[in-house]
Every structure is written in C-alpha cells, then in structure tokens.
C-alpha cells in the first residue's frame, strides 16, 4: 500500500513537471518579440539618441532570414545597435546568427562584445571573421566615439570575464583610463552584470549587459528572476 502511494505521488509530481514544461514550450513557441524602452537623462547631450541593445540570441531563428527580429529593431528606429554577447551559441550552428549580423550590419552602425558562448564554442576566429564581414567592430577594451544627429557619445566594451579574468580586468582599466579623459556621455558593454562593482570603477555613465535572460524564469511583478547563471537563485541583476 505504501509503495503504491509513493508511485502515485511520483506520477503526480512527474505529471506536474511535464505539464509545466509543456506550458513553457508553448508559451515560448507563440511568444512575440517584446521590446522594452528606457529613457535615460544625459546632461552631456542636447538632444536624444536611440540605442538598441540586442543580447543572448543564441543562434536562434526569428522568422525567415531573421525578418521578425529586424522588424522589431526597425520599429525602434535606433541610431546604433549594441550587441552584448552570446549572439552565437556554443552548441548550435552559426547560420542564424550570421544571417542576423549581416542584415543588422548593413542597416545600422553596430558595436559588439564577446559573451561566454562565443568562447565556449571554440570558434572565436570564425566569429571574428563573421563580424569583420558584417563590418561590426569587436570592442575589447576599446572606447570609440559614435556620432549621430550632431551629437557624440563614447561607446566602450570589454571581453567576457570567463575567457580570461586577467584580460577582462586589463580591458576595464584601459576603458577607465580613456573615459576619465573625456567629457562625453559614455556607454560600456560588458556581457555579465554580476561584476558590477568592478565595472562601476570605469566611470561609465551607462552600463549595458546581457547573460541573465531576464532571470531564466520570472513571475512578472513578483519576482525579477528565479535563477541566473553566475548569480544563482533570486539574482539581483537579471532584468
């Protein structure tokens, strides 16, 4: 009798898990692309600039030749597109990422930093070739001036910390040295947000990251994220 009850409980738990997984798959399958808009005051700028942040696509497909994703970007009408890593996936073909990068590189000025998946793929040289063909610079401790609508900002970026902590900290130091010598509004791309204390040391006015996927799972208006890689349960920096 006890054994039968245990089997019943196991079946009930297994069924619940299966149902939750099915619901998750269906929600993801039919979900559209949702853009979030933030307005950030910048005393250094006399007018507005639109920055589009795209991160963690993981070689996914968004319609034929990435048309859905490109339409979402076009609707935002950005002056520049910032690519914050994991555009590629370590375990998936690069084709969809390449299609997107070719399209977005032709349509907009773009800047890119490595995520952990680019390094985990063991195909960094291939990624570099794709980015070069798309005309998109890779920021590795670089701080470049971007000008649009008669206004200039400084866009900087550092490589993913998991590649080499030494390279990461050296690049942060280079960025800090450059930003301290400029009065321009500055934007820093760094794939993983949990190293915020070190990133803040650069003096960047705006820091943009990806990696957390919005907390992997979230309960809107209740829990920002249940889990994020590098931060564990109930991450502080997830959405």
Coordinates of C-alpha atoms in Angstrom, one line a residue:
X1 CA 0.0 0.0 0.0
X2 CA 2.8 2.4 0.9
X3 CA 4.7 1.6 -2.3
X4 CA 1.5 2.3 -4.3
X5 CA 1.1 5.7 -2.6
X6 CA 4.7 6.5 -3.4
X7 CA 4.2 5.6 -7.0
X8 CA 1.1 7.7 -7.1
X9 CA 2.9 10.7 -5.7
X10 CA 5.8 10.2 -8.1
X11 CA 3.4 10.1 -11.0
X12 CA 1.6 13.2 -9.8
X13 CA 4.9 15.1 -9.5
X14 CA 6.1 13.8 -12.8
X15 CA 2.9 14.8 -14.5
X16 CA 3.0 18.3 -12.9
X17 CA 6.6 18.8 -14.1
X18 CA 5.7 17.6 -17.6
X19 CA 2.7 20.0 -17.8
X20 CA 4.8 22.9 -16.7
X21 CA 7.4 22.1 -19.3
X22 CA 4.7 21.8 -22.0
X23 CA 3.2 25.2 -21.0
X24 CA 6.7 26.8 -21.1
X25 CA 7.4 25.3 -24.6
X26 CA 4.0 26.5 -25.9
X27 CA 4.4 30.0 -24.4
X28 CA 7.9 30.3 -25.9
X29 CA 6.7 29.0 -29.3
X30 CA 3.9 31.6 -29.7
X31 CA 5.6 34.5 -27.9
X32 CA 6.4 37.5 -30.0
X33 CA 9.4 39.8 -29.7
X34 CA 8.8 42.3 -26.8
X35 CA 10.8 45.5 -26.8
X36 CA 11.4 47.4 -23.6
X37 CA 12.1 51.2 -23.8
X38 CA 14.1 53.0 -21.2
X39 CA 14.6 56.8 -21.1
X40 CA 17.9 57.9 -19.6
X41 CA 18.7 61.6 -19.0
X42 CA 22.1 62.7 -20.2
X43 CA 23.2 66.3 -19.5
X44 CA 26.0 65.9 -22.0
X45 CA 23.6 65.6 -24.9
X46 CA 21.5 68.4 -26.2
X47 CA 19.1 66.1 -27.9
X48 CA 18.2 62.4 -27.9
X49 CA 20.0 59.3 -29.2
X50 CA 18.4 55.9 -29.6
X51 CA 20.4 52.9 -28.6
X52 CA 19.1 49.4 -29.3
X53 CA 20.5 46.7 -27.1
X54 CA 20.4 43.1 -28.5
X55 CA 21.9 40.3 -26.5
X56 CA 21.8 36.5 -26.0
X57 CA 20.1 35.4 -29.2
X58 CA 22.0 32.1 -29.0
X59 CA 21.9 31.5 -32.8
X60 CA 18.1 31.4 -32.7
X61 CA 15.8 32.0 -35.7
X62 CA 13.3 34.8 -35.7
X63 CA 11.4 34.3 -38.9
X64 CA 12.7 33.9 -42.4
X65 CA 16.1 35.4 -42.6
X66 CA 15.5 37.0 -39.2
X67 CA 12.8 39.2 -40.5
X68 CA 10.8 39.3 -37.2
X69 CA 13.9 40.5 -35.3
X70 CA 14.9 43.0 -37.9
X71 CA 11.3 44.4 -38.0
X72 CA 11.5 44.9 -34.2
X73 CA 14.8 46.7 -34.5
X74 CA 13.5 48.9 -37.4
X75 CA 10.4 49.8 -35.3
X76 CA 12.7 51.1 -32.6
X77 CA 14.5 53.3 -35.2
X78 CA 17.8 53.2 -33.3
X79 CA 20.8 55.4 -34.2
X80 CA 23.1 52.5 -33.2
X81 CA 22.7 48.8 -32.3
X82 CA 24.8 47.4 -29.4
X83 CA 25.4 43.6 -29.4
X84 CA 26.2 42.5 -25.9
X85 CA 27.4 38.9 -26.4
X86 CA 26.0 35.4 -26.9
X87 CA 24.7 36.3 -30.3
X88 CA 26.1 32.9 -31.2
X89 CA 25.6 29.6 -29.3
X90 CA 28.3 27.2 -28.3
X91 CA 26.1 24.1 -29.2
X92 CA 24.2 25.4 -32.3
X93 CA 25.2 26.2 -35.9
X94 CA 26.2 29.8 -36.6
X95 CA 24.0 30.2 -39.6
X96 CA 21.1 32.1 -38.0
X97 CA 23.5 34.4 -36.1
X98 CA 25.4 35.1 -39.3
X99 CA 22.2 36.0 -41.2
X100 CA 21.2 38.4 -38.5
X101 CA 24.6 40.1 -38.2
X102 CA 24.8 40.5 -42.0
X103 CA 21.4 42.2 -42.0
X104 CA 21.9 44.4 -39.0
X105 CA 25.4 45.4 -40.0
X106 CA 24.1 46.6 -43.3
X107 CA 21.2 48.5 -41.8
X108 CA 22.8 50.2 -38.7
X109 CA 26.1 51.2 -37.1
X110 CA 26.8 48.3 -34.7
X111 CA 29.3 47.5 -31.8
X112 CA 29.8 44.1 -30.4
X113 CA 31.4 42.4 -27.3
X114 CA 32.0 38.7 -26.7
X115 CA 29.8 36.6 -24.4
X116 CA 30.8 33.3 -22.8
X117 CA 29.1 31.3 -25.6
X118 CA 31.4 32.7 -28.2
X119 CA 34.4 31.5 -26.3
X120 CA 32.7 28.2 -25.3
X121 CA 32.2 27.4 -29.0
X122 CA 35.9 27.2 -29.5
X123 CA 35.3 29.1 -32.8
X124 CA 36.4 32.6 -31.8
X125 CA 38.4 33.0 -35.1
X126 CA 35.2 32.1 -37.1
X127 CA 33.2 34.6 -35.0
X128 CA 35.8 37.3 -35.8
X129 CA 35.6 36.5 -39.5
X130 CA 31.8 36.8 -39.4
X131 CA 32.0 40.1 -37.6
X132 CA 34.6 41.5 -40.0
X133 CA 32.5 40.5 -43.0
X134 CA 29.5 42.3 -41.4
X135 CA 31.5 45.4 -40.8
X136 CA 30.9 45.3 -37.0
X137 CA 33.8 46.2 -34.7
X138 CA 34.5 44.0 -31.7
X139 CA 35.2 46.0 -28.5
X140 CA 38.0 44.5 -26.4
X141 CA 38.9 47.4 -24.0
X142 CA 38.3 49.9 -26.8
X143 CA 36.4 53.1 -26.4
X144 CA 35.2 54.6 -29.7
X145 CA 33.4 57.8 -30.4
X146 CA 30.0 57.5 -32.0
X147 CA 28.3 60.5 -33.6
X148 CA 24.7 60.8 -34.8
X149 CA 22.4 63.8 -35.1
X150 CA 25.3 66.1 -34.5
X151 CA 25.9 64.5 -31.0
X152 CA 28.8 62.3 -29.9
X153 CA 29.0 59.7 -27.2
X154 CA 31.7 57.3 -26.2
X155 CA 31.0 53.5 -26.7
X156 CA 33.3 51.1 -24.9
X157 CA 33.3 47.4 -24.4
X158 CA 35.2 44.6 -22.7
X159 CA 35.5 40.9 -23.4
X160 CA 33.6 38.3 -21.4
X161 CA 35.1 37.7 -17.9
X162 CA 35.0 33.9 -18.3
X163 CA 37.5 34.0 -21.1
X164 CA 40.3 35.4 -19.0
X165 CA 39.9 37.4 -15.8
X166 CA 43.3 39.0 -16.5
X167 CA 42.3 40.2 -19.9
X168 CA 38.9 41.4 -18.5
X169 CA 40.5 43.5 -15.7
X170 CA 43.2 44.9 -18.1
X171 CA 40.5 46.0 -20.5
X172 CA 38.4 47.6 -17.8
X173 CA 41.5 49.5 -16.7
X174 CA 42.0 50.7 -20.3
X175 CA 38.4 51.8 -20.6
X176 CA 38.6 53.6 -17.3
X177 CA 41.7 55.5 -18.4
X178 CA 40.0 56.6 -21.6
X179 CA 36.7 57.6 -20.0
X180 CA 38.4 59.7 -17.3
X181 CA 39.9 61.8 -20.1
X182 CA 36.6 62.6 -21.9
X183 CA 33.5 64.7 -21.0
X184 CA 31.4 62.7 -23.5
X185 CA 28.5 60.6 -22.3
X186 CA 29.8 57.1 -22.1
X187 CA 28.3 53.6 -22.6
X188 CA 30.0 50.4 -21.6
X189 CA 29.1 46.9 -22.8
X190 CA 30.0 44.0 -20.5
X191 CA 28.3 40.7 -21.0
X192 CA 27.9 39.6 -17.4
X193 CA 26.3 42.1 -15.0
X194 CA 27.2 40.5 -11.7
X195 CA 30.7 42.1 -11.7
X196 CA 29.0 45.4 -11.3
X197 CA 31.4 46.7 -8.6
X198 CA 34.4 46.3 -10.9
X199 CA 32.5 47.7 -13.9
X200 CA 31.4 50.8 -12.0
X201 CA 35.1 51.6 -11.5
X202 CA 35.4 52.6 -15.1
X203 CA 33.2 55.7 -14.5
X204 CA 30.9 54.8 -17.4
X205 CA 27.6 56.7 -17.5
X206 CA 25.5 53.8 -18.7
X207 CA 26.4 50.1 -18.4
X208 CA 24.6 47.5 -20.5
X209 CA 24.8 43.8 -20.0
X210 CA 23.0 40.5 -21.1
X211 CA 23.7 37.0 -20.0
X212 CA 20.9 36.5 -17.4
X213 CA 18.0 36.0 -19.9
X214 CA 15.7 38.1 -17.6
X215 CA 16.4 35.6 -14.7
X216 CA 15.7 32.5 -16.8
X217 CA 12.3 32.2 -15.1
X218 CA 10.3 35.1 -13.6
X219 CA 7.0 35.9 -12.1
X220 CA 6.1 39.3 -13.6
X221 CA 5.6 42.0 -10.9
X222 CA 6.5 39.5 -8.2
X223 CA 10.0 38.0 -8.8
X224 CA 12.5 39.6 -11.2
X225 CA 14.2 36.3 -11.8
X226 CA 14.3 32.9 -10.2
X227 CA 17.7 31.9 -11.4
X228 CA 20.5 33.4 -13.4
X229 CA 23.9 31.9 -14.4
X230 CA 26.7 33.3 -12.2
X231 CA 24.3 34.6 -9.6
X232 CA 22.2 31.6 -8.6
X233 CA 18.8 31.8 -7.1
X234 CA 16.9 35.1 -6.9
X235 CA 19.5 37.1 -8.8
X236 CA 19.9 40.8 -8.1
X237 CA 20.9 41.7 -11.7
X238 CA 18.5 39.9 -14.0
X239 CA 16.0 42.1 -15.7

